[in-house]
Short mmCIF file of C-alpha atoms in Angstrom, two decimals:
data_model
loop_
_atom_site.label_atom_id
_atom_site.label_comp_id
_atom_site.label_asym_id
_atom_site.label_seq_id
_atom_site.Cartn_x
_atom_site.Cartn_y
_atom_site.Cartn_z
CA MET A 1 -7.50 1.78 -2.79
CA SER A 2 -10.26 4.38 -2.95
CA SER A 3 -11.34 5.88 -6.26
CA VAL A 4 -9.58 9.12 -7.20
CA ARG A 5 -11.93 11.96 -8.15
CA ILE A 6 -10.91 15.29 -9.71
CA GLU A 7 -13.11 18.39 -9.71
CA CYS A 8 -12.44 21.96 -10.85
CA VAL A 9 -13.66 23.97 -7.85
CA ALA A 10 -12.49 27.49 -8.72
CA GLN A 11 -13.27 28.22 -12.35
CA GLU A 12 -11.96 31.80 -12.45
CA ARG A 13 -9.04 31.61 -14.86
CA CYS A 14 -5.69 32.51 -13.31
CA GLY A 15 -2.78 33.65 -15.43
CA ILE A 16 -0.46 31.70 -13.16
CA GLY A 17 -2.19 30.18 -10.14
CA GLU A 18 0.30 29.21 -7.41
CA SER A 19 1.02 28.63 -3.73
CA PRO A 20 -2.16 26.90 -2.49
CA VAL A 21 -2.39 26.71 1.31
CA TRP A 22 -5.26 25.58 3.50
CA ASP A 23 -6.48 28.05 6.13
CA GLU A 24 -7.97 25.79 8.79
CA LYS A 25 -9.34 28.68 10.84
CA GLU A 26 -11.34 30.03 7.89
CA GLY A 27 -12.01 26.61 6.39
CA ALA A 28 -10.86 27.97 3.04
CA LEU A 29 -8.17 27.61 0.40
CA LEU A 30 -5.70 30.44 -0.19
CA TYR A 31 -3.72 30.79 -3.40
CA VAL A 32 -2.24 33.49 -5.60
CA ASP A 33 -2.42 34.52 -9.24
CA ILE A 34 1.13 35.69 -9.93
CA THR A 35 0.57 37.60 -13.15
CA GLY A 36 -3.00 38.51 -12.23
CA ARG A 37 -1.53 40.25 -9.16
CA LYS A 38 -4.06 39.01 -6.65
CA VAL A 39 -4.35 36.86 -3.56
CA CYS A 40 -7.41 34.59 -3.65
CA ARG A 41 -9.46 32.71 -1.07
CA TRP A 42 -11.93 30.00 -2.08
CA SER A 43 -14.63 28.77 0.31
CA PRO A 44 -15.93 25.20 0.00
CA VAL A 45 -19.10 26.34 1.78
CA THR A 46 -20.08 29.16 -0.58
CA ARG A 47 -17.99 27.77 -3.48
CA GLN A 48 -17.06 31.37 -4.20
CA THR A 49 -13.64 32.99 -4.60
CA GLN A 50 -12.73 36.32 -3.03
CA ALA A 51 -9.63 38.21 -4.14
CA VAL A 52 -7.42 41.03 -2.89
CA PRO A 53 -5.56 42.90 -5.67
CA VAL A 54 -1.91 43.83 -5.10
CA ASP A 55 0.55 46.14 -6.85
CA ALA A 56 3.15 43.62 -8.06
CA PRO A 57 3.46 39.95 -9.09
CA VAL A 58 2.58 37.94 -5.98
CA SER A 59 4.24 34.53 -5.89
CA SER A 60 3.27 32.98 -2.56
CA VAL A 61 1.03 33.32 0.47
CA ALA A 62 1.35 31.84 3.95
CA LEU A 63 -0.53 31.90 7.24
CA ARG A 64 0.73 34.18 10.02
CA LYS A 65 0.79 33.15 13.68
CA SER A 66 -0.42 36.58 14.79
CA GLY A 67 -3.32 36.43 12.33
CA ASP A 68 -4.00 37.09 8.65
CA TYR A 69 -1.32 36.32 6.08
CA VAL A 70 2.14 37.03 4.69
CA ILE A 71 2.97 37.16 0.99
CA THR A 72 5.98 37.45 -1.32
CA LEU A 73 5.28 40.42 -3.54
CA GLY A 74 7.84 41.26 -6.20
CA THR A 75 11.02 41.40 -4.10
CA ARG A 76 9.18 42.13 -0.85
CA PHE A 77 7.99 40.09 2.10
CA ALA A 78 4.72 41.73 3.10
CA ALA A 79 1.88 41.37 5.58
CA LEU A 80 -1.68 41.12 4.24
CA LYS A 81 -4.71 42.09 6.31
CA TRP A 82 -7.50 40.30 4.48
CA LYS A 83 -10.60 42.22 5.57
CA GLU A 84 -8.99 45.59 4.98
CA GLY A 85 -7.17 44.50 1.84
CA LEU A 86 -4.10 46.18 3.36
CA VAL A 87 -0.56 45.21 2.34
CA THR A 88 2.40 46.34 4.48
CA THR A 89 6.03 45.66 3.57
CA ILE A 90 8.01 43.67 6.16
CA THR A 91 11.33 43.66 4.31
CA GLN A 92 12.71 43.85 0.78
CA VAL A 93 15.59 42.14 -1.03
CA ASP A 94 17.44 42.87 -4.30
CA LYS A 95 16.26 46.49 -4.42
CA ASP A 96 18.76 47.22 -7.21
CA LYS A 97 17.46 44.42 -9.50
CA ALA A 98 14.39 45.72 -11.30
CA ASN A 99 13.46 42.48 -13.10
CA THR A 100 13.79 40.18 -10.10
CA ARG A 101 10.93 38.63 -8.13
CA PHE A 102 10.41 35.77 -5.70
CA ASN A 103 9.17 32.58 -7.32
CA ASP A 104 7.67 30.62 -4.43
CA GLY A 105 7.82 30.37 -0.66
CA LYS A 106 6.81 28.22 2.31
CA VAL A 107 7.05 28.32 6.08
CA ASP A 108 9.17 25.74 7.91
CA PRO A 109 8.28 24.09 11.27
CA ALA A 110 10.19 26.82 13.13
CA GLY A 111 7.93 29.47 11.61
CA ARG A 112 10.51 30.84 9.18
CA TYR A 113 9.37 31.94 5.72
CA PHE A 114 11.66 30.64 2.99
CA ALA A 115 11.49 31.86 -0.60
CA GLY A 116 13.87 29.90 -2.89
CA ASN A 117 15.17 26.00 -1.94
CA ARG A 118 17.24 23.21 -4.05
CA ARG A 119 17.86 19.49 -3.45
CA SER A 120 17.86 16.78 -6.12
CA ILE A 121 15.88 13.66 -5.23
CA TYR A 122 14.29 12.55 -8.51
CA LYS A 123 14.86 12.95 -12.24
CA LEU A 124 11.58 13.61 -14.04
CA GLU A 125 10.56 11.60 -17.09
CA LYS A 126 10.10 13.51 -20.36
CA GLU A 127 6.28 13.44 -20.14
CA GLU A 128 6.42 14.77 -16.57
CA SER A 129 8.11 17.90 -17.92
CA ILE A 130 9.05 20.52 -15.27
CA PRO A 131 8.78 20.14 -11.47
CA ASP A 132 6.90 23.01 -9.83
CA GLY A 133 5.16 23.48 -6.45
CA MET A 134 5.02 20.64 -3.95
CA CYS A 135 3.87 19.46 -0.54
CA ILE A 136 4.38 16.51 1.82
CA ASP A 137 1.97 13.99 3.31
CA THR A 138 1.85 12.42 6.77
CA GLU A 139 4.07 9.56 5.58
CA GLY A 140 6.82 11.99 4.58
CA LYS A 141 6.23 11.44 0.87
CA LEU A 142 6.54 14.33 -1.57
CA TRP A 143 3.78 15.39 -3.97
CA VAL A 144 4.98 17.44 -6.95
CA ALA A 145 2.93 19.34 -9.53
CA CYS A 146 4.48 18.96 -12.99
CA TYR A 147 4.27 22.15 -15.04
CA ASP A 148 3.43 21.34 -18.68
CA GLY A 149 3.09 17.74 -17.50
CA GLY A 150 -0.57 17.94 -16.50
CA ARG A 151 -0.13 15.79 -13.42
CA VAL A 152 0.84 15.48 -9.79
CA ILE A 153 3.29 12.77 -8.82
CA ARG A 154 4.02 11.23 -5.43
CA LEU A 155 7.69 10.56 -4.69
CA ASP A 156 9.63 8.81 -1.95
CA PRO A 157 12.36 11.35 -1.12
CA GLU A 158 14.50 8.65 0.50
CA THR A 159 14.58 6.22 -2.43
CA GLY A 160 13.88 8.66 -5.27
CA LYS A 161 11.10 6.37 -6.56
CA ARG A 162 7.83 7.57 -8.06
CA LEU A 163 4.94 5.98 -6.17
CA GLN A 164 1.83 7.43 -7.80
CA THR A 165 0.72 9.60 -10.72
CA VAL A 166 -2.52 11.59 -10.89
CA LYS A 167 -3.29 13.16 -14.27
CA LEU A 168 -5.37 16.34 -14.53
CA PRO A 169 -7.38 17.79 -17.45
CA VAL A 170 -4.95 20.72 -17.87
CA ASP A 171 -1.28 20.81 -18.87
CA LYS A 172 0.00 23.66 -16.75
CA THR A 173 -0.34 22.27 -13.23
CA THR A 174 1.66 24.56 -10.94
CA SER A 175 1.42 23.59 -7.26
CA CYS A 176 -0.45 21.46 -4.73
CA CYS A 177 -1.42 21.27 -1.07
CA PHE A 178 -3.58 19.18 1.22
CA GLY A 179 -6.67 20.65 2.85
CA GLY A 180 -10.18 19.99 4.05
CA LYS A 181 -11.28 19.05 7.57
CA ASP A 182 -8.87 16.13 7.88
CA TYR A 183 -6.35 17.20 5.20
CA SER A 184 -7.35 14.29 2.96
CA GLU A 185 -8.24 16.51 0.00
CA MET A 186 -5.58 17.76 -2.38
CA TYR A 187 -5.85 21.12 -4.10
CA VAL A 188 -3.94 21.82 -7.31
CA THR A 189 -3.45 25.22 -8.94
CA SER A 190 -2.84 25.72 -12.64
CA ALA A 191 -1.92 28.36 -15.21
CA SER A 192 -3.25 29.64 -18.52
CA ASP A 193 -0.54 32.15 -19.48
CA GLY A 194 1.14 31.28 -22.78
CA MET A 195 -1.81 29.28 -24.11
CA ASP A 196 -3.39 30.31 -27.42
CA LYS A 197 -7.13 30.18 -28.23
CA GLU A 198 -6.95 26.71 -29.74
CA TRP A 199 -5.10 25.32 -26.73
CA LEU A 200 -7.55 26.99 -24.33
CA SER A 201 -10.51 25.61 -26.28
CA ARG A 202 -9.15 22.11 -25.66
CA GLN A 203 -8.48 22.86 -21.98
CA PRO A 204 -11.18 25.33 -20.88
CA GLN A 205 -10.40 24.73 -17.19
CA ALA A 206 -6.80 25.94 -17.56
CA GLY A 207 -5.98 28.43 -14.82
CA GLY A 208 -8.56 26.85 -12.49
CA VAL A 209 -8.09 25.21 -9.10
CA PHE A 210 -8.76 21.49 -8.77
CA LYS A 211 -9.74 19.32 -5.81
CA ILE A 212 -8.61 15.70 -5.76
CA THR A 213 -10.22 13.21 -3.38
CA GLY A 214 -9.71 9.50 -2.84
CA LEU A 215 -5.90 9.61 -2.85
CA GLY A 216 -5.61 7.49 0.28
CA ALA A 217 -3.14 10.01 1.73
CA LYS A 218 -3.39 12.90 4.18
CA GLY A 219 -1.38 16.06 4.40
CA VAL A 220 0.40 17.98 7.12
CA PRO A 221 -1.22 21.26 8.27
CA PRO A 222 0.71 24.31 7.04
CA TYR A 223 3.06 26.02 9.45
CA PRO A 224 2.32 29.70 10.19
CA PHE A 225 4.93 32.44 9.85
CA ALA A 226 6.09 33.36 13.37
CA GLY A 227 7.15 36.94 12.57
#
């Protein structure tokens, strides 16, 4: 098995980094900072991060078949035109619930954007803490970021067995996706919200985005939103 390597590629500290997705056309990684209220795009060529600020907590971003992106913003599904930094509401839910927001979202193979989802396949160990964002590989195995667990685990959804554990240098790992030219690289977002100065001094890369290589697995390209 190849040697696993972990590198913090985006050092800008997110409050809550989430929803990483690889944009093959741009050759870049998209992700959001929920509490920082921004959609980010990191380029492996320039190794720089660009960001578009938004007016509410933004919990997920996805590719759009017609171009650019869609995001879940507060209780809205919205379109994002990257170059213009323009956000346009597509639809809104729970208008009467002021303290509600979407938590995460992904597009299915039919091009539908889902925000929400529950099915029990594995009971986490105490040190794995809380399951958060996830993705699948070409073998149909599930990779799950463990919030407050500082790791990503690979699960067999059919048997419920844990197959692999990759530990990261931060506790608050939030989500993961595959990317790169052949989708053999894994990108993991993390959070820094709720960490005091002492905790942050021990984990200075908290809130950063990490690239993992040498996993011996490849991911499935993200599906674009058809709407």
